[in-house]
């Protein structure tokens, strides 16, 4: 049984069964008399009857579809729309109008009389004697075709007027069914021939599913598809190689077997390490290995070159934990909070704390600054050198142990106060020391490095040139630092040398305040009257020791004083304006200006 309910579209049974009329003997309705005047157009000689209900002979597909024509029911036809009055294709069984043996699909024989088609007097619209049930006025009769589709079955070799026969139809249909659709133009030619045929052609069932004709139209489609698969596979393989290779390199670099030894923690007690000027990452790494911070200098080097903070690392001492990974060690090293033993001494600073007479503020001395910078270790248990320990260490008679330069040892050995013997020998500037060292070692480092700084100015040669010793040059430089602003350093240096040359007292208020451990621009008569090794109102010459730590600028001013005959100078306002004079009378006039401004009023 076929999918449309037929036994076999090509069997002899189909011819007998499908054309058997189940309603044989049931046609009892009398024919309608439609006799009337003949249509003059259809009565013309040579007029051929074209049955309006006969499907297009070229429609060889199922349900009367032209596979390559304009029939909207053609499979794959773009924008297909239902044919007006025609049934839609489906897979339901087909209801077919069957006639008994000897019957035919055209009008029943003898339904109307007239000349054959094309003969003179033939009128296709003459309906006289035509039975009503054969065709309806507006389309297919209900008995002729079922609602669910066209039937298809056997046929008789009867011939319609015009020469059409079912045998010819079958030949055409069979030829069409076995065509391979290789040439679209063949179908167009067949369609043109079929248009000239006036006979009815029944539909042939078409295969369900998409046609492969479109695929055969583009023979390169399969090649392109295959090429796309190959390209995609190659891209995926390359991506896989990149991912695997990158992962391997990352593993080899970070976790590979060739990595240098490294600690993983936990962190141990903090230690202090030193970075010397000019040290390389490898040399710093060796220091870290010696102190137990990292497992190997190679691991430290690998971490150091990847940390940009190493570019701004300064020489000095740093506190870092032990037993830590090299990456953490480098991060701790470049952290500013890790810096210890860093000291900044401003110009004019004294060894001991002093108090401002007018404000009561305490100015920290050098020993206090050293004690604060020496703190190291955990916050809960810091280790610091104390002020008292430094003061005691600075009073030791072993001057060599304290780093006192040879050109100053004789004078320092004879100072009247041992607590002040290192005054001026620790220069102003930025210094680093090991906070874990002993107090004497800390002071010795600072004193020796300061002496090297002084020596760099040529202090020894300059002292001989101006008629002083190197230590006297240092004392004079400390006076310049406390008495003037930098722009007047060279003139004040000249005043000192001029007065020393004529054995005139220097009479500097700064020398009075030094022993008092108080600071004030002005002094009282009582203070100036006190006789001390440092009070230049009470003695001729220089103080017994420097009274502060001079700057290199002040020392260079003493080495290269400005030429002049000035003997006197006085500061006349709080801006530091200083007037110089060659005579005492001129100096008194300048002093009146200072008194008028109140700058010389004492807070005592």
Coordinates of C-alpha atoms in Angstrom, one line a residue:
X1 CA 0.0 0.0 0.0
X2 CA 1.5 3.4 -0.9
X3 CA 1.7 6.4 1.5
X4 CA -1.3 7.9 -0.2
X5 CA -3.5 4.9 0.3
X6 CA -2.9 3.5 -3.2
X7 CA -1.8 -0.1 -3.9
X8 CA 0.9 0.8 -6.3
X9 CA 1.0 3.8 -8.6
X10 CA 2.4 1.7 -11.5
X11 CA 0.5 -1.6 -11.2
X12 CA -2.3 -2.9 -13.3
X13 CA -4.3 -3.1 -10.1
X14 CA -4.1 0.6 -9.9
X15 CA -5.7 0.9 -13.3
X16 CA -8.7 -1.2 -12.3
X17 CA -9.1 -0.3 -8.7
X18 CA -8.6 3.4 -8.8
X19 CA -10.9 3.9 -11.8
X20 CA -13.6 1.8 -10.4
X21 CA -16.6 3.9 -9.7
X22 CA -18.0 3.2 -6.3
X23 CA -21.1 5.2 -7.2
X24 CA -21.9 3.3 -10.4
X25 CA -25.6 3.2 -10.9
X26 CA -26.1 6.1 -8.6
X27 CA -26.2 8.8 -11.2
X28 CA -30.0 9.5 -11.2
X29 CA -30.1 13.2 -11.5
X30 CA -31.4 14.3 -14.8
X31 CA -29.1 16.5 -16.9
X32 CA -29.8 20.2 -16.8
X33 CA -30.9 21.7 -20.0
X34 CA -28.6 24.6 -20.7
X35 CA -29.4 25.0 -24.3
X36 CA -29.1 28.5 -25.5
X37 CA -27.6 30.7 -28.1
X38 CA -24.1 29.7 -29.1
X39 CA -21.3 32.0 -28.2
X40 CA -20.2 33.6 -31.4
X41 CA -16.6 33.6 -30.3
X42 CA -16.5 29.9 -29.6
X43 CA -18.3 29.1 -32.8
X44 CA -15.5 30.5 -34.8
X45 CA -13.9 28.0 -37.1
X46 CA -10.8 26.5 -35.7
X47 CA -11.7 27.2 -32.0
X48 CA -10.3 24.6 -29.7
X49 CA -11.8 23.7 -26.5
X50 CA -9.5 24.2 -23.5
X51 CA -10.9 22.7 -20.4
X52 CA -10.6 25.2 -17.6
X53 CA -10.6 22.5 -15.0
X54 CA -7.7 20.5 -16.5
X55 CA -4.5 20.9 -14.5
X56 CA -1.4 22.4 -16.2
X57 CA 0.1 19.5 -18.3
X58 CA 3.5 20.7 -17.3
X59 CA 2.7 20.1 -13.6
X60 CA 4.4 16.8 -13.3
X61 CA 5.1 17.0 -9.6
X62 CA 2.9 15.9 -6.7
X63 CA -0.3 17.8 -6.2
X64 CA 0.0 19.5 -9.5
X65 CA 3.2 21.3 -8.7
X66 CA 5.8 22.3 -11.3
X67 CA 9.2 21.6 -9.8
X68 CA 10.8 24.4 -11.6
X69 CA 7.9 26.5 -12.8
X70 CA 6.0 29.3 -11.1
X71 CA 3.5 27.2 -9.3
X72 CA 3.4 28.4 -5.7
X73 CA 3.0 24.9 -4.4
X74 CA 6.4 23.9 -5.8
X75 CA 8.6 22.5 -3.1
X76 CA 11.2 25.1 -2.1
X77 CA 9.5 27.9 -4.0
X78 CA 10.3 31.2 -2.3
X79 CA 7.3 33.1 -1.0
X80 CA 5.0 30.2 -1.8
X81 CA 1.3 30.9 -1.1
X82 CA -1.7 28.6 -1.2
X83 CA -3.4 28.3 -4.6
X84 CA -6.8 29.8 -4.6
X85 CA -9.4 27.1 -4.6
X86 CA -6.8 24.3 -4.5
X87 CA -6.1 21.9 -1.7
X88 CA -2.8 22.1 0.2
X89 CA -0.4 19.2 0.0
X90 CA -0.3 16.8 3.0
X91 CA 0.2 13.2 3.8
X92 CA -3.5 12.3 4.3
X93 CA -5.0 9.6 2.2
X94 CA -6.3 10.8 -1.1
X95 CA -10.0 10.6 -1.9
X96 CA -10.3 9.9 -5.6
X97 CA -13.3 9.9 -7.9
X98 CA -13.3 6.4 -9.3
X99 CA -15.1 5.3 -12.4
X100 CA -15.8 1.7 -13.3
X101 CA -14.1 -0.1 -16.0
X102 CA -14.5 1.7 -19.3
X103 CA -15.1 5.0 -17.7
X104 CA -12.7 8.0 -18.3
X105 CA -11.8 11.2 -16.5
X106 CA -13.2 13.6 -19.0
X107 CA -16.8 14.4 -19.6
X108 CA -19.0 11.3 -19.9
X109 CA -19.4 10.1 -23.4
X110 CA -22.5 11.4 -25.1
X111 CA -23.1 14.2 -22.6
X112 CA -23.1 16.7 -25.3
X113 CA -23.1 16.5 -29.0
X114 CA -21.1 18.7 -31.4
X115 CA -18.3 18.7 -33.8
X116 CA -15.0 17.6 -32.6
X117 CA -12.6 20.1 -31.2
X118 CA -11.2 22.4 -33.8
X119 CA -13.9 21.4 -36.4
X120 CA -16.2 24.1 -37.9
X121 CA -19.0 24.9 -35.6
X122 CA -17.3 23.7 -32.5
X123 CA -18.4 25.6 -29.4
X124 CA -16.6 24.9 -26.2
X125 CA -19.2 26.8 -24.2
X126 CA -22.1 25.0 -25.5
X127 CA -23.5 23.3 -22.4
X128 CA -26.6 21.8 -23.9
X129 CA -27.0 18.2 -22.8
X130 CA -24.0 18.4 -20.5
X131 CA -24.7 16.7 -17.1
X132 CA -24.6 19.0 -14.0
X133 CA -22.6 16.7 -11.8
X134 CA -19.6 16.5 -14.2
X135 CA -18.2 20.0 -13.5
X136 CA -19.4 22.8 -11.3
X137 CA -19.7 26.4 -12.5
X138 CA -17.0 27.8 -10.3
X139 CA -14.4 25.1 -10.0
X140 CA -13.9 21.4 -9.3
X141 CA -17.0 19.3 -8.6
X142 CA -17.1 17.8 -5.1
X143 CA -17.5 14.3 -6.7
X144 CA -14.6 14.9 -9.0
X145 CA -11.8 15.6 -6.4
X146 CA -11.6 15.0 -2.8
X147 CA -10.9 17.8 -0.3
X148 CA -7.6 16.3 0.9
X149 CA -5.8 16.0 -2.4
X150 CA -5.7 14.8 -5.9
X151 CA -6.0 11.2 -6.7
X152 CA -3.7 9.3 -9.0
X153 CA -4.3 5.9 -10.5
X154 CA -4.7 3.9 -13.7
X155 CA -6.1 5.2 -16.9
X156 CA -7.7 4.1 -20.1
X157 CA -6.2 4.7 -23.5
X158 CA -9.1 6.9 -24.4
X159 CA -8.4 10.0 -26.3
X160 CA -9.8 13.4 -25.8
X161 CA -10.6 15.7 -28.7
X162 CA -7.4 17.4 -29.7
X163 CA -5.3 14.2 -29.7
X164 CA -4.5 13.9 -25.9
X165 CA -4.5 10.4 -24.5
X166 CA -3.7 8.9 -21.1
X167 CA -1.0 6.8 -22.7
X168 CA 0.8 9.9 -23.8
X169 CA 0.4 11.3 -20.4
X170 CA 2.0 8.3 -18.8
X171 CA 4.9 8.4 -21.1
X172 CA 5.5 12.0 -20.3
X173 CA 5.1 11.4 -16.6
X174 CA 7.5 8.4 -16.6
X175 CA 10.1 10.3 -18.5
X176 CA 9.7 13.2 -16.0
X177 CA 9.9 10.8 -13.0
X178 CA 13.2 9.3 -14.2
X179 CA 14.9 12.6 -15.0
X180 CA 18.0 13.3 -12.9
X181 CA 17.3 17.1 -12.8
X182 CA 20.8 17.8 -14.2
X183 CA 19.7 20.5 -16.6
X184 CA 17.1 23.0 -15.6
X185 CA 16.6 24.1 -19.3
X186 CA 15.3 20.6 -20.1
X187 CA 12.4 21.2 -17.8
X188 CA 11.7 24.5 -19.3
X189 CA 11.6 23.0 -22.7
X190 CA 9.3 20.2 -21.5
X191 CA 7.1 22.8 -19.9
X192 CA 6.8 24.7 -23.2
X193 CA 5.8 21.5 -25.0
X194 CA 3.3 20.6 -22.3
X195 CA 1.6 24.0 -22.6
X196 CA 0.5 23.1 -26.1
X197 CA -1.2 20.0 -24.9
X198 CA -4.9 20.4 -23.9
X199 CA -5.4 17.1 -22.1
X200 CA -5.6 16.7 -18.3
X201 CA -2.6 15.4 -16.5
X202 CA -2.8 13.8 -13.1
X203 CA -0.4 14.6 -10.3
X204 CA 2.4 12.2 -9.3
X205 CA 3.4 11.9 -5.7
X206 CA 6.7 13.6 -4.8
X207 CA 9.3 12.4 -2.3
X208 CA 8.9 13.9 1.1
X209 CA 11.9 16.0 2.4
X210 CA 14.3 18.6 1.0
X211 CA 15.7 18.3 -2.5
X212 CA 19.4 17.9 -3.0
X213 CA 19.3 19.9 -6.3
X214 CA 20.5 23.1 -4.5
X215 CA 23.5 21.3 -3.1
X216 CA 24.4 20.0 -6.6
X217 CA 24.2 23.6 -7.9
X218 CA 27.3 24.6 -5.8
X219 CA 29.8 21.7 -6.2
X220 CA 32.4 23.7 -4.1
X221 CA 30.2 23.9 -1.1
X222 CA 31.4 20.6 0.3
X223 CA 35.0 21.5 -0.3
X224 CA 34.6 24.8 1.5
X225 CA 32.9 23.1 4.4
X226 CA 35.7 20.5 4.6
X227 CA 38.4 23.3 4.4
X228 CA 36.6 25.2 7.2
X229 CA 36.8 22.1 9.4
X230 CA 40.5 21.8 8.7
X231 CA 41.3 25.4 9.5
X232 CA 39.3 25.3 12.7
X233 CA 41.1 22.1 13.8
X234 CA 44.5 23.8 13.1
X235 CA 43.5 26.9 15.0
X236 CA 42.4 24.8 18.0
X237 CA 45.6 22.9 17.9
X238 CA 47.7 26.1 17.8
X239 CA 45.7 27.6 20.7
X240 CA 46.2 24.4 22.7
X241 CA 50.0 24.5 22.1
X242 CA 50.2 28.1 23.2
X243 CA 48.2 27.4 26.4
X244 CA 50.2 24.3 27.2
X245 CA 53.5 26.0 26.4
X246 CA 52.7 29.1 28.4
X247 CA 51.7 27.0 31.3
X248 CA 54.8 25.0 31.2
X249 CA 57.0 28.1 31.0
X250 CA 55.1 29.6 34.0
X251 CA 55.6 26.4 35.9
X252 CA 59.2 26.2 35.0
X253 CA 59.9 29.8 36.0
X254 CA 57.8 29.8 39.2
X255 CA 57.8 26.2 40.4
X256 CA 60.3 24.4 38.1
X257 CA 63.1 22.2 39.4
X258 CA 65.8 24.7 38.4
X259 CA 64.6 27.5 40.8
X260 CA 67.2 28.5 43.5
X261 CA 66.5 27.5 47.1
X262 CA 64.0 29.7 48.9
X263 CA 62.3 29.9 52.3
X264 CA 58.5 29.5 52.6
X265 CA 58.2 30.8 56.1
X266 CA 57.0 31.3 58.7
X267 CA 58.9 34.5 59.4
X268 CA 61.5 34.5 62.2
X269 CA 62.9 37.3 64.4
X270 CA 63.8 40.6 62.6
X271 CA 67.4 41.4 61.9
X272 CA 69.2 44.5 60.7
X273 CA 71.0 44.3 57.4
X274 CA 73.2 46.9 55.7
X275 CA 73.1 48.2 52.2
X276 CA 76.4 49.8 51.2
X277 CA 76.8 52.5 48.6
X278 CA 77.2 50.8 45.2
X279 CA 76.0 47.4 46.3
X280 CA 74.5 45.2 43.7
X281 CA 71.4 43.0 44.1
X282 CA 73.7 40.0 44.3
X283 CA 75.8 41.6 47.1
X284 CA 72.8 42.6 49.0
X285 CA 71.5 39.0 48.6
X286 CA 74.7 37.6 50.1
X287 CA 74.2 39.9 53.1
X288 CA 70.6 38.6 53.5
X289 CA 71.8 35.0 53.3
X290 CA 74.4 35.7 56.0
X291 CA 71.7 37.1 58.3
X292 CA 69.3 34.2 57.6
X293 CA 66.7 36.4 55.8
X294 CA 66.7 34.4 52.5
X295 CA 67.8 30.9 51.6
X296 CA 70.0 31.9 48.6
X297 CA 71.3 35.0 47.0
X298 CA 70.1 33.8 43.6
X299 CA 66.5 33.7 44.9
X300 CA 66.9 37.2 46.3
X301 CA 68.3 38.4 42.9
X302 CA 65.4 36.9 41.0
X303 CA 63.0 38.8 43.2
X304 CA 65.0 42.0 43.3
X305 CA 65.1 42.5 39.5
X306 CA 61.3 42.2 39.4
X307 CA 60.7 44.9 42.1
X308 CA 60.9 48.5 40.8
X309 CA 61.4 49.8 44.3
X310 CA 65.0 48.6 44.2
X311 CA 65.8 51.4 41.8
X312 CA 65.2 54.0 44.6
X313 CA 66.9 52.1 47.4
X314 CA 69.3 54.1 49.5
X315 CA 72.4 52.9 51.4
X316 CA 71.8 52.4 55.0
X317 CA 70.4 49.9 57.5
X318 CA 67.2 48.0 57.2
X319 CA 65.2 45.8 59.6
X320 CA 63.7 42.7 57.9
X321 CA 62.3 39.4 59.2
X322 CA 64.3 36.2 58.9
X323 CA 63.3 32.9 57.2
X324 CA 61.0 34.5 54.6
X325 CA 60.6 34.0 50.8
X326 CA 62.9 36.2 48.7
X327 CA 59.9 38.1 47.3
X328 CA 58.8 39.1 50.7
X329 CA 62.4 40.0 51.7
X330 CA 62.7 42.4 48.8
X331 CA 59.3 43.9 49.6
X332 CA 60.3 44.5 53.2
X333 CA 63.6 46.0 52.1
X334 CA 62.0 48.7 49.9
X335 CA 59.4 49.6 52.5
X336 CA 60.4 53.0 54.0
X337 CA 59.2 51.8 57.5
X338 CA 62.0 49.2 57.4
X339 CA 64.7 51.9 57.5
X340 CA 66.5 52.1 60.9
X341 CA 69.6 54.0 62.1
X342 CA 68.9 56.9 59.8
X343 CA 69.9 60.2 61.3
X344 CA 69.6 63.9 60.1
X345 CA 71.5 66.5 61.9
X346 CA 70.7 70.1 61.1
X347 CA 73.2 72.9 61.0
X348 CA 74.0 74.5 64.4
X349 CA 72.7 71.5 66.4
X350 CA 74.5 70.8 69.8
X351 CA 75.3 67.5 71.4
X352 CA 72.8 68.1 74.3
X353 CA 69.2 69.3 74.4
X354 CA 68.7 73.0 74.8
X355 CA 65.7 75.1 75.7
X356 CA 64.5 78.3 74.0
X357 CA 64.4 81.1 76.5
X358 CA 61.3 82.8 75.0
X359 CA 59.1 79.8 74.1
X360 CA 60.3 77.1 76.5
X361 CA 60.5 74.6 73.6
X362 CA 63.3 72.0 73.8
X363 CA 65.5 71.6 70.9
X364 CA 66.6 68.0 70.7
X365 CA 70.4 67.5 70.8
X366 CA 72.4 65.1 68.7
X367 CA 72.5 62.4 71.4
X368 CA 68.7 62.4 71.6
X369 CA 68.4 62.1 67.8
X370 CA 70.8 59.2 67.8
X371 CA 68.9 57.4 70.6
X372 CA 65.6 57.7 68.7
X373 CA 67.1 56.4 65.4
X374 CA 68.6 53.4 67.1
X375 CA 65.3 51.7 68.0
X376 CA 64.8 48.4 66.3
X377 CA 63.2 45.0 66.8
X378 CA 59.5 44.1 67.3
X379 CA 57.3 47.0 68.4
X380 CA 56.4 45.2 71.6
X381 CA 60.1 44.8 72.5
X382 CA 62.1 47.6 70.9
X383 CA 65.8 47.9 71.5
X384 CA 67.1 51.4 71.7
X385 CA 70.3 53.1 72.8
X386 CA 69.5 55.7 75.5
X387 CA 70.6 59.3 75.7
X388 CA 72.5 58.6 78.9
X389 CA 74.4 55.7 77.3
X390 CA 75.5 58.0 74.5
X391 CA 76.5 60.9 76.8
X392 CA 78.6 58.5 78.8
X393 CA 80.2 57.0 75.7
X394 CA 81.0 60.4 74.4
X395 CA 82.9 61.3 77.6
X396 CA 85.3 58.4 77.3
X397 CA 89.0 59.5 77.2
X398 CA 89.8 57.0 74.5
X399 CA 89.6 59.5 71.6
X400 CA 90.8 57.0 69.1
X401 CA 88.0 54.6 70.0
X402 CA 85.6 57.5 69.4
X403 CA 87.0 58.2 66.0
X404 CA 88.4 61.6 66.8
X405 CA 90.6 62.7 63.9
X406 CA 94.3 63.0 64.5
X407 CA 94.4 66.7 63.8
X408 CA 91.9 67.3 66.7
X409 CA 93.1 64.8 69.3
X410 CA 95.5 67.1 71.2
X411 CA 93.0 69.9 71.6
X412 CA 90.1 67.5 72.5
X413 CA 92.3 65.8 75.1
X414 CA 92.5 69.1 76.9
X415 CA 88.9 70.3 76.9
X416 CA 87.6 71.5 80.3
X417 CA 84.4 69.4 80.1
X418 CA 84.5 65.8 78.9
X419 CA 80.8 65.7 78.2
X420 CA 81.4 68.3 75.6
X421 CA 84.6 66.9 74.0
X422 CA 82.8 65.6 70.9
X423 CA 81.0 68.9 70.2
X424 CA 81.3 69.9 66.6
X425 CA 83.0 66.7 65.6
X426 CA 79.7 65.2 64.4
X427 CA 79.0 67.2 61.3
X428 CA 75.6 68.4 60.1
X429 CA 74.1 66.2 57.4
X430 CA 72.4 62.8 56.9
X431 CA 74.0 59.8 58.5
X432 CA 73.5 56.1 58.9
X433 CA 74.6 53.9 61.7
X434 CA 74.0 50.3 62.8
X435 CA 71.4 50.5 65.6
X436 CA 72.5 47.2 67.0
X437 CA 76.0 48.5 67.7
X438 CA 77.3 49.6 71.0
X439 CA 77.1 53.4 71.9
X440 CA 80.8 53.9 71.5
X441 CA 80.7 52.2 68.1
X442 CA 77.8 54.3 67.0
X443 CA 79.6 57.5 68.0
X444 CA 82.9 56.4 66.5
X445 CA 81.2 55.8 63.1
X446 CA 79.5 59.2 63.1
X447 CA 82.7 61.1 64.2
X448 CA 85.0 59.3 61.7
X449 CA 82.6 59.9 58.8
X450 CA 82.2 63.6 59.8
X451 CA 86.0 64.0 59.9
X452 CA 86.2 62.6 56.4
X453 CA 83.6 65.1 55.3
X454 CA 85.7 67.9 56.9
X455 CA 88.8 66.7 55.3
X456 CA 87.2 66.8 51.9
X457 CA 87.1 70.6 52.1
X458 CA 90.8 70.9 52.6
X459 CA 90.6 72.0 56.2
X460 CA 94.2 71.2 57.0
X461 CA 95.7 73.3 54.2
X462 CA 93.1 76.1 54.7
X463 CA 93.9 76.3 58.4
X464 CA 97.6 76.8 57.7
X465 CA 96.8 79.5 55.1
X466 CA 94.7 81.6 57.5
X467 CA 97.0 81.0 60.5
X468 CA 94.8 78.6 62.5
X469 CA 94.8 74.9 63.4
X470 CA 92.3 72.6 61.8
X471 CA 90.5 72.3 65.2
X472 CA 90.4 76.1 65.5
X473 CA 89.0 76.3 62.0
X474 CA 86.2 73.9 63.2
X475 CA 85.5 76.1 66.3
X476 CA 85.4 79.3 64.2
X477 CA 83.1 77.6 61.7
X478 CA 80.7 76.8 64.5
X479 CA 80.6 80.5 65.5
X480 CA 79.8 81.5 62.0
X481 CA 77.0 79.0 61.9
X482 CA 75.3 80.4 65.0
X483 CA 75.9 84.1 64.4
X484 CA 74.9 84.7 60.8
X485 CA 72.8 83.7 57.9
X486 CA 74.5 81.9 55.0
X487 CA 74.7 85.0 52.9
X488 CA 76.8 86.7 55.6
X489 CA 79.0 83.7 56.4
X490 CA 82.1 85.0 54.6
X491 CA 81.9 88.5 56.2
X492 CA 81.5 87.1 59.7
X493 CA 84.5 84.8 59.1
X494 CA 86.5 87.9 58.2
X495 CA 85.4 89.7 61.4
X496 CA 86.6 86.6 63.4
X497 CA 90.0 86.6 61.8
X498 CA 90.4 90.4 62.0
X499 CA 89.7 90.4 65.8
X500 CA 91.9 87.4 66.5
X501 CA 94.6 89.1 64.7
X502 CA 94.5 92.1 67.0
X503 CA 93.7 90.1 70.2
X504 CA 90.3 91.7 70.5
X505 CA 87.5 89.8 72.3
X506 CA 85.0 88.3 70.0
X507 CA 82.1 89.1 72.4
X508 CA 79.6 86.7 70.7
X509 CA 76.3 86.2 72.6
X510 CA 76.2 82.6 71.2
X511 CA 79.2 81.7 73.3
X512 CA 77.4 82.9 76.4
X513 CA 74.3 80.8 75.7
X514 CA 76.2 77.7 75.0
X515 CA 77.2 76.8 78.5
X516 CA 73.7 77.8 79.7
X517 CA 72.1 75.2 77.4
X518 CA 69.7 77.9 76.5
X519 CA 69.3 79.8 73.3
X520 CA 68.4 83.5 72.8
X521 CA 69.6 86.2 70.5
X522 CA 70.1 88.6 73.3
X523 CA 71.8 88.1 76.7
X524 CA 71.8 89.8 80.1
X525 CA 74.8 91.7 81.6
X526 CA 75.0 89.0 84.3
X527 CA 75.2 86.2 81.7
X528 CA 77.8 88.1 79.7
X529 CA 79.8 88.7 82.9
X530 CA 80.2 85.0 83.8
X531 CA 83.7 83.7 83.1
X532 CA 83.6 80.3 81.3
X533 CA 85.8 78.5 78.8
X534 CA 83.3 79.4 76.2
X535 CA 82.2 82.9 77.1
X536 CA 84.0 85.3 74.6
X537 CA 82.8 88.3 76.7
X538 CA 85.1 87.1 79.4
X539 CA 88.1 85.9 77.5
X540 CA 90.2 86.7 74.5
X541 CA 90.4 84.2 71.6
X542 CA 88.1 81.3 70.7
X543 CA 85.9 79.1 72.9
X544 CA 87.4 75.9 74.3
X545 CA 85.4 73.8 71.8
X546 CA 83.0 74.3 69.0
X547 CA 79.6 75.4 70.2
X548 CA 77.6 73.5 67.5
X549 CA 77.9 71.3 64.5
X550 CA 78.8 73.6 61.6
X551 CA 77.7 73.1 58.1
X552 CA 80.2 72.6 55.3
X553 CA 79.2 76.0 54.0
X554 CA 80.3 77.6 57.3
X555 CA 83.6 75.7 57.3
X556 CA 84.3 76.8 53.7
X557 CA 83.5 80.4 54.6
X558 CA 86.3 80.2 57.2
X559 CA 88.6 78.7 54.7
X560 CA 87.8 81.4 52.2
X561 CA 86.8 84.6 54.1
X562 CA 85.6 87.7 52.3
X563 CA 88.3 90.4 52.1
X564 CA 87.5 93.4 54.4
X565 CA 88.4 95.4 57.4
X566 CA 85.2 94.9 59.4
X567 CA 85.6 94.6 63.1
X568 CA 82.0 94.8 64.2
X569 CA 78.6 93.5 63.1
X570 CA 75.2 93.5 64.6
X571 CA 71.8 91.9 63.7
X572 CA 69.2 94.7 63.7
X573 CA 65.9 92.8 63.2
X574 CA 64.2 89.4 63.4
X575 CA 64.7 88.8 59.7
X576 CA 68.5 88.4 60.2
X577 CA 69.6 91.6 58.7
X578 CA 73.2 92.2 59.7
X579 CA 75.2 95.4 59.5
X580 CA 79.0 95.5 59.4
X581 CA 81.2 98.3 60.6
X582 CA 84.9 99.2 60.6
X583 CA 84.8 101.6 63.5
X584 CA 83.2 101.5 66.9
X585 CA 81.2 104.7 66.3
X586 CA 79.6 103.3 63.3
X587 CA 78.8 100.1 65.2
X588 CA 77.0 102.1 67.9
X589 CA 74.8 103.7 65.3
X590 CA 73.9 100.2 64.0
X591 CA 73.3 99.0 67.5
X592 CA 70.7 101.8 68.0
X593 CA 68.7 100.4 65.1
X594 CA 68.8 96.9 66.7
X595 CA 67.6 98.3 70.1
X596 CA 64.8 100.2 68.4
X597 CA 63.5 97.0 66.7
X598 CA 63.5 95.1 70.1
X599 CA 65.6 92.3 68.7
X600 CA 68.1 92.7 71.6
X601 CA 65.6 92.5 74.3
X602 CA 66.2 89.5 76.6
X603 CA 63.6 87.1 77.6
X604 CA 65.4 86.3 80.9

